[in-house]
Coordinates of C-alpha atoms in Angstrom, one line a residue:
M33 CA -19.7 -41.9 1.5
A34 CA -16.4 -40.0 1.6
S35 CA -15.4 -38.5 4.8
D36 CA -14.0 -34.9 5.1
A37 CA -12.2 -35.6 8.2
R38 CA -8.7 -36.6 8.4
L39 CA -6.5 -37.3 11.5
V40 CA -3.6 -35.1 12.8
G41 CA -1.1 -35.8 15.4
G42 CA 2.3 -36.9 16.0
S43 CA 3.6 -40.3 16.8
G44 CA 2.0 -41.4 20.0
A45 CA -0.3 -38.3 20.1
A46 CA -4.1 -38.5 20.5
S47 CA -5.6 -38.2 17.1
R48 CA -8.3 -35.6 16.5
P49 CA -10.4 -34.9 13.4
A50 CA -9.9 -31.9 11.4
G51 CA -13.6 -31.2 11.0
G52 CA -16.0 -30.7 8.1
K53 CA -18.8 -28.2 7.7
W54 CA -18.3 -26.8 11.1
A55 CA -14.6 -26.3 10.5
A56 CA -15.5 -24.6 7.1
A57 CA -18.1 -22.4 8.8
A58 CA -15.6 -21.2 11.5
V59 CA -12.9 -20.5 8.8
L60 CA -15.5 -18.6 6.5
L61 CA -16.6 -16.4 9.6
L62 CA -13.3 -15.9 11.2
T63 CA -10.8 -15.4 8.3
P64 CA -12.4 -12.2 6.7
L65 CA -13.1 -10.8 10.3
L66 CA -9.5 -11.1 11.5
A67 CA -8.3 -9.8 8.2
W68 CA -10.6 -6.7 8.4
L69 CA -9.6 -5.8 11.9
A70 CA -5.7 -6.4 11.1
F71 CA -5.7 -3.9 8.2
P72 CA -6.2 -0.2 8.6
P73 CA -8.5 1.7 9.0
A74 CA -9.2 -0.9 11.9
R75 CA -6.7 -0.4 14.8
A76 CA -6.0 -4.0 15.9
P77 CA -2.8 -4.6 14.0
E78 CA -1.7 -7.3 16.6
L79 CA -4.3 -9.5 14.9
A80 CA -1.9 -9.8 11.9
F81 CA 0.0 -12.2 13.8
V82 CA -3.0 -14.8 14.0
F83 CA -5.2 -13.8 11.2
A84 CA -4.4 -16.8 9.1
V85 CA -4.5 -19.4 12.1
P86 CA -8.1 -20.5 11.7
A87 CA -7.5 -21.6 8.1
L88 CA -4.1 -22.9 8.8
W89 CA -5.3 -25.1 11.7
W90 CA -7.9 -26.5 9.2
A91 CA -5.2 -27.1 6.6
M92 CA -3.0 -29.0 9.0
G93 CA -5.8 -31.6 9.2
A94 CA -5.9 -32.1 5.4
P95 CA -9.5 -31.4 4.7
S96 CA -10.9 -32.2 1.3
W97 CA -9.4 -30.1 -1.4
R98 CA -12.7 -28.9 -2.8
R99 CA -14.3 -27.9 0.5
F100 CA -11.1 -26.2 1.5
A101 CA -10.6 -24.2 -1.8
A102 CA -14.1 -23.2 -2.1
T103 CA -14.3 -21.9 1.6
L104 CA -11.0 -19.9 1.3
V105 CA -12.1 -18.3 -2.1
V106 CA -15.4 -17.0 -0.5
A107 CA -13.8 -16.0 2.7
W108 CA -11.0 -14.1 1.1
S109 CA -13.2 -12.6 -1.6
L110 CA -15.3 -11.2 1.2
A111 CA -12.4 -9.9 3.1
W112 CA -11.0 -8.1 0.1
A113 CA -14.3 -6.7 -1.0
V114 CA -14.5 -4.9 2.4
L115 CA -11.0 -3.9 2.5
I116 CA -11.1 -2.3 -0.9
A117 CA -14.8 -1.3 -0.8
W118 CA -13.9 2.3 -1.4
L119 CA -13.3 1.3 -5.0
H120 CA -17.2 1.5 -5.3
H121 CA -16.8 5.3 -5.7
V122 CA -15.4 4.7 -9.1
T123 CA -16.5 1.2 -10.4
V124 CA -18.8 -1.4 -8.6
G125 CA -18.0 -4.1 -11.3
G126 CA -14.3 -3.5 -10.9
L127 CA -14.6 -3.8 -7.2
A128 CA -16.4 -7.1 -7.5
A129 CA -13.9 -8.4 -10.1
L130 CA -10.7 -7.4 -8.2
A131 CA -11.9 -8.7 -4.9
F132 CA -12.7 -12.2 -6.6
F133 CA -9.3 -12.1 -8.2
L134 CA -7.6 -11.2 -4.9
G135 CA -9.5 -13.8 -3.2
G136 CA -8.5 -16.5 -5.5
F137 CA -4.9 -15.2 -5.5
T138 CA -4.7 -15.2 -1.8
T139 CA -6.2 -18.7 -1.7
A140 CA -3.6 -20.1 -3.8
W141 CA -1.2 -19.8 -0.9
F142 CA -3.6 -21.4 1.6
L143 CA -3.6 -24.5 -0.9
A144 CA 0.0 -24.7 -0.9
A145 CA 0.0 -24.4 2.9
R146 CA -2.7 -27.2 3.2
W147 CA -0.4 -29.5 0.9
A148 CA 2.8 -28.8 2.9
L149 CA 1.6 -28.7 6.5
S150 CA -0.5 -31.8 6.3
R151 CA 2.7 -33.7 5.0
A152 CA 5.0 -32.1 7.9
V153 CA 2.8 -33.2 10.7
R154 CA 4.8 -36.1 11.6
A155 CA 8.2 -34.9 10.4
G156 CA 11.1 -33.9 12.3
A157 CA 11.9 -30.6 14.0
G158 CA 14.2 -29.6 11.0
T159 CA 11.6 -30.3 8.4
K160 CA 8.8 -28.5 10.3
V161 CA 10.9 -25.4 10.6
M162 CA 12.1 -25.5 6.9
T163 CA 8.3 -26.0 6.0
V164 CA 7.0 -23.0 7.8
A165 CA 10.1 -20.9 6.7
G166 CA 9.4 -21.9 3.1
L167 CA 5.7 -20.9 3.2
A168 CA 6.4 -17.6 4.7
A169 CA 8.8 -16.8 2.1
L170 CA 6.2 -18.1 -0.4
W171 CA 3.7 -15.5 1.0
V172 CA 6.3 -12.8 0.3
V173 CA 6.8 -14.1 -3.3
G174 CA 3.0 -13.7 -3.7
E175 CA 3.2 -10.2 -2.5
W176 CA 5.9 -9.4 -4.8
V177 CA 4.0 -11.0 -7.8
R178 CA 1.1 -8.6 -7.1
S179 CA 3.5 -5.7 -7.5
W180 CA 3.9 -6.4 -11.2
L181 CA 1.2 -8.9 -12.4
F182 CA -1.1 -7.1 -14.8
T183 CA 0.6 -3.8 -14.4
G184 CA 0.7 -4.4 -10.6
F185 CA -1.5 -3.8 -7.5
P186 CA 0.5 -4.4 -4.4
W187 CA -2.1 -2.6 -2.2
L188 CA -2.4 -3.9 1.4
T189 CA 0.7 -6.2 1.7
L190 CA 0.7 -7.8 5.2
A191 CA 3.3 -5.3 6.3
A192 CA 0.9 -2.5 6.0
T193 CA -1.0 -3.6 9.1
Q194 CA 1.9 -2.6 11.3
W195 CA 2.2 1.1 9.8
Q196 CA 1.9 2.6 13.4
R197 CA 4.0 0.3 15.1
P198 CA 7.7 1.5 14.5
V199 CA 9.4 -1.4 16.3
M200 CA 7.9 -3.8 13.7
L201 CA 9.3 -1.6 10.9
A202 CA 12.7 -1.7 12.2
L203 CA 13.5 -4.7 9.7
C204 CA 12.3 -2.4 6.5
P205 CA 15.7 -0.5 5.9
H206 CA 17.4 -3.8 5.7
V207 CA 15.1 -6.2 3.7
G208 CA 12.3 -3.9 2.8
A209 CA 8.6 -4.2 4.0
Y210 CA 8.5 -7.8 2.8
G211 CA 10.5 -8.8 5.6
V212 CA 7.9 -7.6 7.9
S213 CA 5.3 -9.7 5.9
F214 CA 7.6 -12.8 6.2
L215 CA 7.9 -12.3 10.0
L216 CA 4.0 -11.9 10.5
M217 CA 3.2 -14.9 8.3
L218 CA 5.8 -16.9 10.2
V219 CA 4.4 -16.3 13.4
N220 CA 0.9 -17.2 12.2
L221 CA 2.5 -20.6 11.1
G222 CA 4.2 -21.0 14.5
V223 CA 1.1 -20.3 16.6
T224 CA -0.9 -22.7 14.5
A225 CA 1.6 -25.5 14.9
F226 CA 1.7 -24.7 18.6
L227 CA -2.2 -24.9 18.9
V228 CA -2.2 -28.2 17.0
R229 CA 0.6 -29.6 19.2
L230 CA -1.5 -28.8 22.3
S231 CA -4.8 -30.2 21.0
T232 CA -3.3 -33.5 19.8
A233 CA -0.5 -34.5 22.2
R234 CA -1.4 -36.6 25.3
Y235 CA -1.3 -34.8 28.6
D236 CA 1.3 -37.0 29.8
E237 CA 3.6 -36.7 26.8
P238 CA 7.0 -35.4 27.6
R239 CA 7.9 -31.9 26.1
R240 CA 4.3 -31.4 25.1
W241 CA 4.7 -27.7 24.8
F242 CA 7.8 -28.0 22.5
T243 CA 6.9 -26.7 19.1
P244 CA 10.0 -26.0 17.0
E245 CA 8.1 -23.9 14.5
L246 CA 6.9 -21.4 17.1
I247 CA 10.5 -21.2 18.7
F248 CA 11.8 -20.4 15.4
A249 CA 9.1 -17.9 14.6
L250 CA 9.5 -16.1 17.9
A251 CA 13.4 -16.1 17.7
A252 CA 13.1 -14.6 14.1
L253 CA 10.5 -12.0 15.3
L254 CA 12.7 -10.9 18.1
A255 CA 15.8 -10.6 16.0
G256 CA 14.0 -8.7 13.4
T257 CA 12.3 -6.2 15.7
F258 CA 14.0 -5.6 19.2
G259 CA 17.2 -7.0 17.8
L260 CA 17.3 -4.0 15.5
S261 CA 15.7 -1.3 17.9
R262 CA 19.0 0.3 18.4
D263 CA 18.1 2.4 15.1
L264 CA 15.1 3.6 16.9
L265 CA 16.4 4.2 20.3
G266 CA 19.6 6.0 18.9
Q267 CA 17.6 8.6 16.9
R268 CA 18.3 12.2 17.5
R269 CA 15.8 14.6 16.2
V270 CA 16.8 18.1 14.9
P271 CA 14.9 20.7 13.1
W272 CA 15.2 20.6 9.4
L273 CA 12.4 21.7 7.3
R274 CA 9.1 23.4 7.9
V275 CA 6.6 22.0 5.3
G276 CA 3.2 23.8 4.7
I277 CA 0.6 21.3 3.4
V278 CA -2.3 22.8 1.4
Q279 CA -5.3 20.3 1.3
P280 CA -8.2 22.0 -0.5
Y281 CA -10.6 19.1 -0.4
I282 CA -12.3 20.0 -3.9
P283 CA -14.9 17.3 -4.5
Q284 CA -14.2 15.2 -7.6
S285 CA -17.3 16.2 -9.0
L286 CA -16.2 19.7 -9.3
K287 CA -12.3 19.4 -9.8
W288 CA -12.6 19.5 -13.6
D289 CA -15.8 21.4 -14.0
P290 CA -15.3 24.5 -15.9
L291 CA -18.0 26.3 -14.1
A292 CA -16.2 25.6 -10.8
A293 CA -12.6 26.3 -12.0
Q294 CA -12.3 29.8 -10.6
E295 CA -13.7 29.0 -7.2
N296 CA -11.1 26.1 -7.1
L297 CA -8.3 28.6 -7.7
R298 CA -9.6 30.9 -5.0
I299 CA -9.7 27.9 -2.6
L300 CA -6.1 27.2 -3.4
E301 CA -5.3 31.0 -2.9
R302 CA -7.0 31.3 0.4
E303 CA -5.4 28.0 1.8
T304 CA -2.0 28.9 0.5
A305 CA -2.2 32.4 2.2
A306 CA -3.2 30.6 5.4
V307 CA -0.2 28.4 5.2
G308 CA 2.3 31.0 4.0
A309 CA 1.6 33.0 7.2
R310 CA 3.3 30.4 9.3
Q311 CA 6.6 31.0 7.3
P312 CA 7.2 27.5 5.8
D313 CA 10.4 26.5 3.9
L314 CA 8.1 24.6 1.3
V315 CA 4.6 24.5 0.3
L316 CA 2.8 21.5 -1.0
W317 CA -0.1 21.1 -3.2
P318 CA -2.0 17.9 -4.0
E319 CA -2.0 15.9 -7.3
S320 CA -3.3 17.8 -10.3
A321 CA -4.1 20.8 -7.9
V322 CA -5.3 23.2 -10.5
P323 CA -8.0 22.6 -13.1
Y324 CA -5.9 23.8 -15.9
I325 CA -3.2 22.2 -18.1
L326 CA 0.4 23.5 -17.8
K327 CA 1.9 24.6 -21.1
V328 CA -1.4 25.1 -22.7
Q329 CA -2.9 27.9 -20.7
P330 CA -0.3 30.6 -20.7
Q331 CA -1.8 32.4 -17.5
L332 CA -1.3 29.3 -15.5
Q333 CA 2.5 29.9 -15.0
G334 CA 1.9 33.4 -13.9
W335 CA -0.7 32.5 -11.5
F336 CA 1.6 29.7 -10.0
E337 CA 4.4 32.2 -9.5
T338 CA 2.1 34.7 -7.8
Q339 CA 1.1 32.0 -5.3
A340 CA 4.7 31.1 -4.6
R341 CA 5.6 34.7 -3.9
S342 CA 2.6 35.2 -1.9
A343 CA 3.7 32.2 0.3
G344 CA 7.1 33.4 0.5
A345 CA 8.4 29.9 -0.2
P346 CA 8.9 27.5 -3.0
L347 CA 5.8 25.5 -4.1
L348 CA 5.8 22.0 -5.3
S349 CA 2.6 21.0 -6.9
G350 CA 0.9 18.1 -8.8
V351 CA -0.1 19.2 -12.2
V352 CA -1.2 18.0 -15.7
V353 CA 1.3 18.9 -18.4
M354 CA 0.6 18.7 -22.2
E355 CA 3.6 18.8 -24.5
D356 CA 3.4 19.8 -28.2
A357 CA -0.1 20.8 -28.0
D358 CA -2.3 20.2 -31.1
Q359 CA 0.8 18.5 -32.9
P360 CA 1.1 14.9 -34.1
T361 CA 3.4 14.5 -31.2
E362 CA 1.1 15.7 -28.5
R363 CA 1.9 14.2 -25.2
W364 CA 0.0 14.2 -21.8
Y365 CA 1.7 13.6 -18.4
N366 CA 0.5 13.6 -14.9
G367 CA 3.4 15.0 -12.9
A368 CA 4.8 17.6 -10.5
V369 CA 6.5 20.9 -10.7
V370 CA 8.5 23.2 -8.6
V371 CA 7.8 27.1 -8.5
D372 CA 10.3 29.1 -6.9
P373 CA 9.4 32.6 -5.4
E374 CA 12.2 34.2 -7.0
R375 CA 13.2 32.3 -10.1
G376 CA 9.6 31.2 -11.1
L377 CA 8.5 28.1 -12.6
Q378 CA 11.3 25.7 -12.9
P379 CA 11.9 23.9 -16.3
E380 CA 12.5 20.5 -14.9
Y381 CA 9.4 18.6 -13.9
Y382 CA 8.5 15.1 -12.5
V383 CA 6.5 12.7 -14.6
K384 CA 4.6 9.9 -13.0
R385 CA 6.1 6.6 -13.7
H386 CA 3.5 4.2 -12.7
L387 CA 0.1 5.0 -14.2
V388 CA -3.3 3.7 -13.0
P389 CA -4.8 1.4 -15.7
F390 CA -8.2 2.6 -16.7
G391 CA -7.8 5.7 -14.7
E392 CA -5.0 7.4 -16.7
Y393 CA -4.5 5.2 -19.6
V394 CA -6.3 2.2 -21.2
P395 CA -4.0 -0.8 -21.5
L396 CA -3.8 -2.8 -24.8
G397 CA -4.9 0.4 -26.4
R398 CA -5.9 -1.0 -29.9
A399 CA -7.7 -3.9 -28.4
L400 CA -9.6 -1.7 -26.0
S401 CA -9.9 1.4 -28.1
W402 CA -13.7 1.6 -27.4
M403 CA -13.0 2.2 -23.7
K404 CA -12.3 5.4 -21.9
K405 CA -10.2 6.2 -18.9
F406 CA -11.8 7.3 -15.7
V407 CA -9.8 10.6 -15.5
P408 CA -12.1 13.0 -17.6
I409 CA -9.2 15.0 -19.2
G410 CA -7.1 14.6 -22.2
D411 CA -5.8 11.7 -24.0
D412 CA -4.0 8.6 -22.4
F413 CA -1.3 9.8 -20.0
L414 CA 2.3 8.5 -20.7
P415 CA 4.6 7.2 -18.0
G416 CA 7.8 8.9 -17.0
Q417 CA 11.1 7.2 -17.0
S418 CA 13.2 9.3 -14.7
A419 CA 13.4 9.1 -10.7
A420 CA 15.5 12.1 -10.6
P421 CA 14.6 14.3 -7.5
L422 CA 13.3 18.0 -8.0
V423 CA 15.6 20.4 -6.2
V424 CA 13.8 22.8 -4.1
S425 CA 15.7 26.0 -2.9
T426 CA 14.7 26.6 0.8
R427 CA 15.7 29.2 3.0
S428 CA 18.6 27.3 4.4
R429 CA 19.8 25.1 1.5
P430 CA 18.6 23.3 -1.6
V431 CA 16.6 20.2 -0.8
A432 CA 16.4 17.3 -3.3
A433 CA 12.8 16.1 -3.2
G434 CA 11.8 12.6 -4.7
V435 CA 8.4 12.7 -5.9
L436 CA 5.8 10.0 -5.8
V437 CA 2.3 10.8 -7.4
C438 CA -0.8 9.3 -6.3
Y439 CA -0.4 5.5 -5.5
E440 CA 3.1 5.3 -6.6
D441 CA 4.1 5.2 -3.0
V442 CA 2.6 1.5 -2.8
F443 CA 5.4 0.3 -5.2
P444 CA 8.8 -0.1 -3.1
A445 CA 10.9 -0.1 -6.3
L446 CA 9.8 3.4 -7.2
A447 CA 10.5 5.0 -3.8
R448 CA 14.0 3.1 -3.7
A449 CA 14.9 4.5 -7.0
S450 CA 14.0 8.0 -6.0
A451 CA 16.3 7.5 -3.0
A452 CA 19.1 6.1 -5.1
A453 CA 18.8 9.0 -7.3
G454 CA 19.6 11.4 -4.5
A455 CA 16.4 12.2 -2.8
E456 CA 16.7 13.5 0.6
L457 CA 12.9 14.0 1.1
L458 CA 10.1 11.9 -0.3
V459 CA 7.0 13.7 -1.4
N460 CA 3.7 12.0 -2.2
V461 CA 1.1 14.2 -3.9
T462 CA -2.2 12.4 -4.3
N463 CA -5.9 13.1 -5.0
N464 CA -7.8 10.8 -2.6
A465 CA -11.1 12.6 -3.1
W466 CA -11.9 9.9 -5.6
Y467 CA -12.4 7.5 -2.6
G468 CA -14.0 9.7 0.2
E469 CA -12.5 10.0 3.8
G470 CA -12.8 6.2 4.5
A471 CA -10.6 3.3 4.4
A472 CA -8.6 4.2 1.4
A473 CA -7.1 7.4 3.0
Y474 CA -5.7 5.3 5.9
Q475 CA -4.6 2.4 3.8
H476 CA -2.9 4.8 1.5
A477 CA -1.1 6.4 4.3
A478 CA 0.1 3.1 5.7
H479 CA 1.9 2.4 2.4
S480 CA 3.7 5.9 2.8
A481 CA 4.8 4.8 6.3
L482 CA 6.4 1.7 4.7
R483 CA 8.3 3.6 2.1
A484 CA 9.7 6.2 4.6
A485 CA 11.0 3.1 6.8
E486 CA 12.5 1.3 3.9
T487 CA 14.4 4.3 2.4
R488 CA 15.1 6.0 5.8
R489 CA 13.9 9.3 4.3
P490 CA 11.1 11.5 5.7
L491 CA 8.1 11.3 3.6
V492 CA 5.3 14.1 3.3
R493 CA 2.1 13.3 2.0
C494 CA -0.2 16.1 0.6
G495 CA -3.8 15.0 -0.7
N496 CA -6.6 16.7 -2.0
G497 CA -8.6 15.0 0.4
G498 CA -7.8 12.1 2.8
W499 CA -4.9 11.6 4.9
S500 CA -2.1 14.4 4.8
G501 CA 0.9 14.6 7.0
W502 CA 4.4 13.1 7.5
F503 CA 6.4 10.2 8.4

């Protein structure tokens, strides 16, 4: 009978079996539990430093490939199913398929770790350090691949666990949130090596506590956080912009209901008047705030301009735009506009650059022409190409606002492009009413925090529901 137990330990060290069914059961239980607690909305981000330790410890003992792979696929599919459970509001089948895909994708990294770590156990210090650094880098490569594979879904990179820990985000302006993910995984690998060293070395062995992987990981962590904390400690805050955020929380079932359209407008009017009474420099409305299509219903522009004058401040709103209505060149866009209280609706508007597949368009249109997108309006939306900011004339001076619509803030490249194009302020308008007030709201906000830290730009979020605020 083939055994699932292998021996680990350095030269002269007491050997210890890696374990079989009990190890698999422990990994199956602890891996999803630690992942759920490390990511938002849970409030235990420090667990991100050790969430992978159970599986990595098992991997260092070289368990059977079949059992290891099967256990990790199940564990990570369960973890992802809970983390993105909010998707059931839109599609249960899509939730199950995506959770299984992400579970398998994550498992691929652990298989690479099982191959590399089991071979580095008896290697020298330099090789061990290079192994853990390479594996941490490979984890980051996986996160990057998720940002473009099948149009991209970089939701919940490991760095998102630290969205409320400013010192952990000190590295973001220099190497992006991927650098934070690298540090977190490096510490996981270092802690694992340390625990394995303690459990396998003889009690009388000299330098029993010496673990080069952990020393390297801690040095990198200190350099990448407290070593860069001068940026945090040297900040000087000055008043700049008063932003009024209107969050109407119109239920998704009523948002595009023609019978509810007038009541939806009255809610926006009432909330905007309340915000305007506080004399903001800028008023924000969420994604596709109004139940009408710009450039199709002529009365919409006049109503927009009335609201801006009533608030006494420019209005930046998400809106659906149709160009060339009823023409062969008819085009639909999801975007954002600026309405000035004095000069009215501005001709330039932002068009969302990264659309949601099956939500705003159906990929492989001809092959899947029988399918319909989830958003119940119009034809397939077309993506925008420009990151140019919208100029908002505030009381003090014009402000260049870089717009990110919906989940565009989970893509680092889009925020960087907006900043490079001259944006002084990043604005995320979204409609999280699709997913309720649960985990999705906090997870989405976590990505906004990462984009603000990466670009060194304040970012203001305005949602129809969910989490609105600023970073």
